[in-house]
Amino acid sequence: LQLQASGGGYVQTGGSLRLSCAASGATLNDYGIGWFRQAPGKEREGVSCIRTNSGRTYYADSVKGRFTISRDNAKGTVDLQMNSLKPEDTAVYYCATLVCSDYGPYGMEYWGGGTLVTVSS
């Protein structure tokens, strides 16, 4: 399974971006999907994830209330709507297939290439 993350870009503080995770030649409807980010010099952080059947979601405290993860079942993709962006959200964002629990993602298996999000102050 080949994943691809897209939608990154450059925005000012307070702006919005929408990231999308898609699978080449396949649908993500049957996979738990999560978004991660890694800023220069920092460890990778699990940002959000969504389960398969229930659609239950998880958000890191750092993004809760600002980011929304959702499925587009028609397209077979998983999107991450990011609002009220802050400079500390600047990072390369990745998506992955995984198990999404109430306490966070685990069991990551397939990863997509990253997409860069830059938030200027």
Short mmCIF file of C-alpha atoms in Angstrom, two decimals:
data_model
loop_
_atom_site.label_atom_id
_atom_site.label_comp_id
_atom_site.label_asym_id
_atom_site.label_seq_id
_atom_site.Cartn_x
_atom_site.Cartn_y
_atom_site.Cartn_z
CA LEU A 1 0.00 0.00 0.00
CA GLN A 2 1.49 3.32 -1.07
CA LEU A 3 0.26 6.39 0.76
CA GLN A 4 0.65 9.97 -0.33
CA ALA A 5 0.17 13.04 1.81
CA SER A 6 -0.61 16.33 0.12
CA GLY A 7 -1.89 19.80 0.83
CA GLY A 8 0.98 21.34 2.73
CA GLY A 9 2.04 24.90 2.16
CA TYR A 10 2.95 28.23 3.64
CA VAL A 11 0.46 30.19 5.73
CA GLN A 12 0.48 32.96 8.26
CA THR A 13 -0.40 32.51 11.89
CA GLY A 14 -4.12 31.95 12.23
CA GLY A 15 -4.46 30.54 8.75
CA SER A 16 -5.81 27.20 7.62
CA LEU A 17 -4.65 24.29 5.53
CA ARG A 18 -6.25 21.01 4.57
CA LEU A 19 -4.07 17.95 4.21
CA SER A 20 -5.17 14.84 2.41
CA CYS A 21 -3.91 11.26 2.63
CA ALA A 22 -4.58 8.97 -0.29
CA ALA A 23 -3.51 5.51 -1.36
CA SER A 24 -2.27 4.83 -4.82
CA GLY A 25 -4.77 2.56 -6.53
CA ALA A 26 -6.62 1.75 -3.33
CA THR A 27 -9.03 3.16 -0.78
CA LEU A 28 -8.29 4.00 2.83
CA ASN A 29 -11.83 3.22 3.96
CA ASP A 30 -10.74 -0.06 5.56
CA TYR A 31 -7.73 1.31 7.41
CA GLY A 32 -7.18 3.21 10.59
CA ILE A 33 -5.30 6.31 9.50
CA GLY A 34 -3.24 8.73 11.47
CA TRP A 35 -1.37 11.95 10.93
CA PHE A 36 2.05 12.60 12.39
CA ARG A 37 4.41 15.52 12.22
CA GLN A 38 8.08 16.07 12.73
CA ALA A 39 9.69 19.45 13.15
CA PRO A 40 13.44 19.98 12.71
CA GLY A 41 15.31 18.72 15.73
CA LYS A 42 12.21 17.28 17.35
CA GLU A 43 10.76 13.83 17.71
CA ARG A 44 7.89 12.68 15.60
CA GLU A 45 4.53 13.49 17.17
CA GLY A 46 1.24 11.71 16.66
CA VAL A 47 -1.22 14.47 15.81
CA SER A 48 -4.51 12.74 15.13
CA CYS A 49 -6.00 9.46 14.01
CA ILE A 50 -9.33 7.99 12.97
CA ARG A 51 -10.67 4.48 13.30
CA THR A 52 -12.21 2.47 10.53
CA ASN A 53 -15.75 1.41 11.38
CA SER A 54 -16.69 3.67 14.26
CA GLY A 55 -14.96 6.74 12.93
CA ARG A 56 -13.82 7.59 16.43
CA THR A 57 -10.98 10.01 16.54
CA TYR A 58 -8.00 10.96 18.62
CA TYR A 59 -6.24 14.32 18.86
CA ALA A 60 -3.05 15.32 20.57
CA ASP A 61 -3.58 18.02 23.17
CA SER A 62 -1.47 20.40 21.10
CA VAL A 63 -4.00 20.40 18.26
CA LYS A 64 -7.28 19.66 20.01
CA GLY A 65 -9.96 22.13 19.02
CA ARG A 66 -8.00 23.36 16.01
CA PHE A 67 -7.53 20.28 13.84
CA THR A 68 -10.22 17.96 12.51
CA ILE A 69 -9.62 14.58 10.94
CA SER A 70 -12.24 13.10 8.65
CA ARG A 71 -12.85 10.51 6.00
CA ASP A 72 -14.04 11.13 2.50
CA ASN A 73 -15.44 7.70 1.79
CA ALA A 74 -16.34 8.60 -1.76
CA LYS A 75 -12.74 9.43 -2.52
CA GLY A 76 -11.27 6.87 -0.15
CA THR A 77 -9.09 9.50 1.50
CA VAL A 78 -8.52 10.86 4.98
CA ASP A 79 -8.21 14.61 5.44
CA LEU A 80 -6.81 16.77 8.20
CA GLN A 81 -8.35 20.23 8.42
CA MET A 82 -5.98 22.51 10.27
CA ASN A 83 -7.31 25.83 11.52
CA SER A 84 -5.86 28.56 13.70
CA LEU A 85 -2.39 27.49 12.74
CA LYS A 86 0.53 28.52 14.90
CA PRO A 87 4.25 28.73 14.15
CA GLU A 88 4.77 25.68 16.36
CA ASP A 89 2.65 23.67 13.91
CA THR A 90 5.44 24.03 11.37
CA ALA A 91 6.62 20.54 10.47
CA VAL A 92 6.62 17.84 7.86
CA TYR A 93 3.33 16.00 8.13
CA TYR A 94 2.98 12.31 7.36
CA CYS A 95 0.07 9.91 7.22
CA ALA A 96 0.16 6.23 8.07
CA THR A 97 -2.05 3.21 8.45
CA LEU A 98 -2.37 2.17 12.09
CA VAL A 99 -4.55 1.24 14.99
CA CYS A 100 -6.26 4.28 16.48
CA SER A 101 -7.07 4.05 20.18
CA ASP A 102 -8.58 6.55 22.56
CA TYR A 103 -5.05 7.12 23.87
CA GLY A 104 -3.37 7.59 20.54
CA PRO A 105 -2.09 5.75 17.48
CA TYR A 106 -0.02 2.61 17.47
CA GLY A 107 0.92 -0.25 15.17
CA MET A 108 1.89 1.95 12.25
CA GLU A 109 2.47 -0.09 9.12
CA TYR A 110 2.41 1.89 5.89
CA TRP A 111 3.68 5.45 5.65
CA GLY A 112 3.25 8.13 3.08
CA GLY A 113 5.77 10.68 2.01
CA GLY A 114 5.62 13.91 3.96
CA THR A 115 4.12 17.25 3.11
CA LEU A 116 5.64 20.41 4.53
CA VAL A 117 3.56 22.86 6.52
CA THR A 118 5.15 26.20 7.31
CA VAL A 119 3.39 28.73 9.52
CA SER A 120 4.92 32.16 9.68
CA SER A 121 4.71 34.36 12.73
#
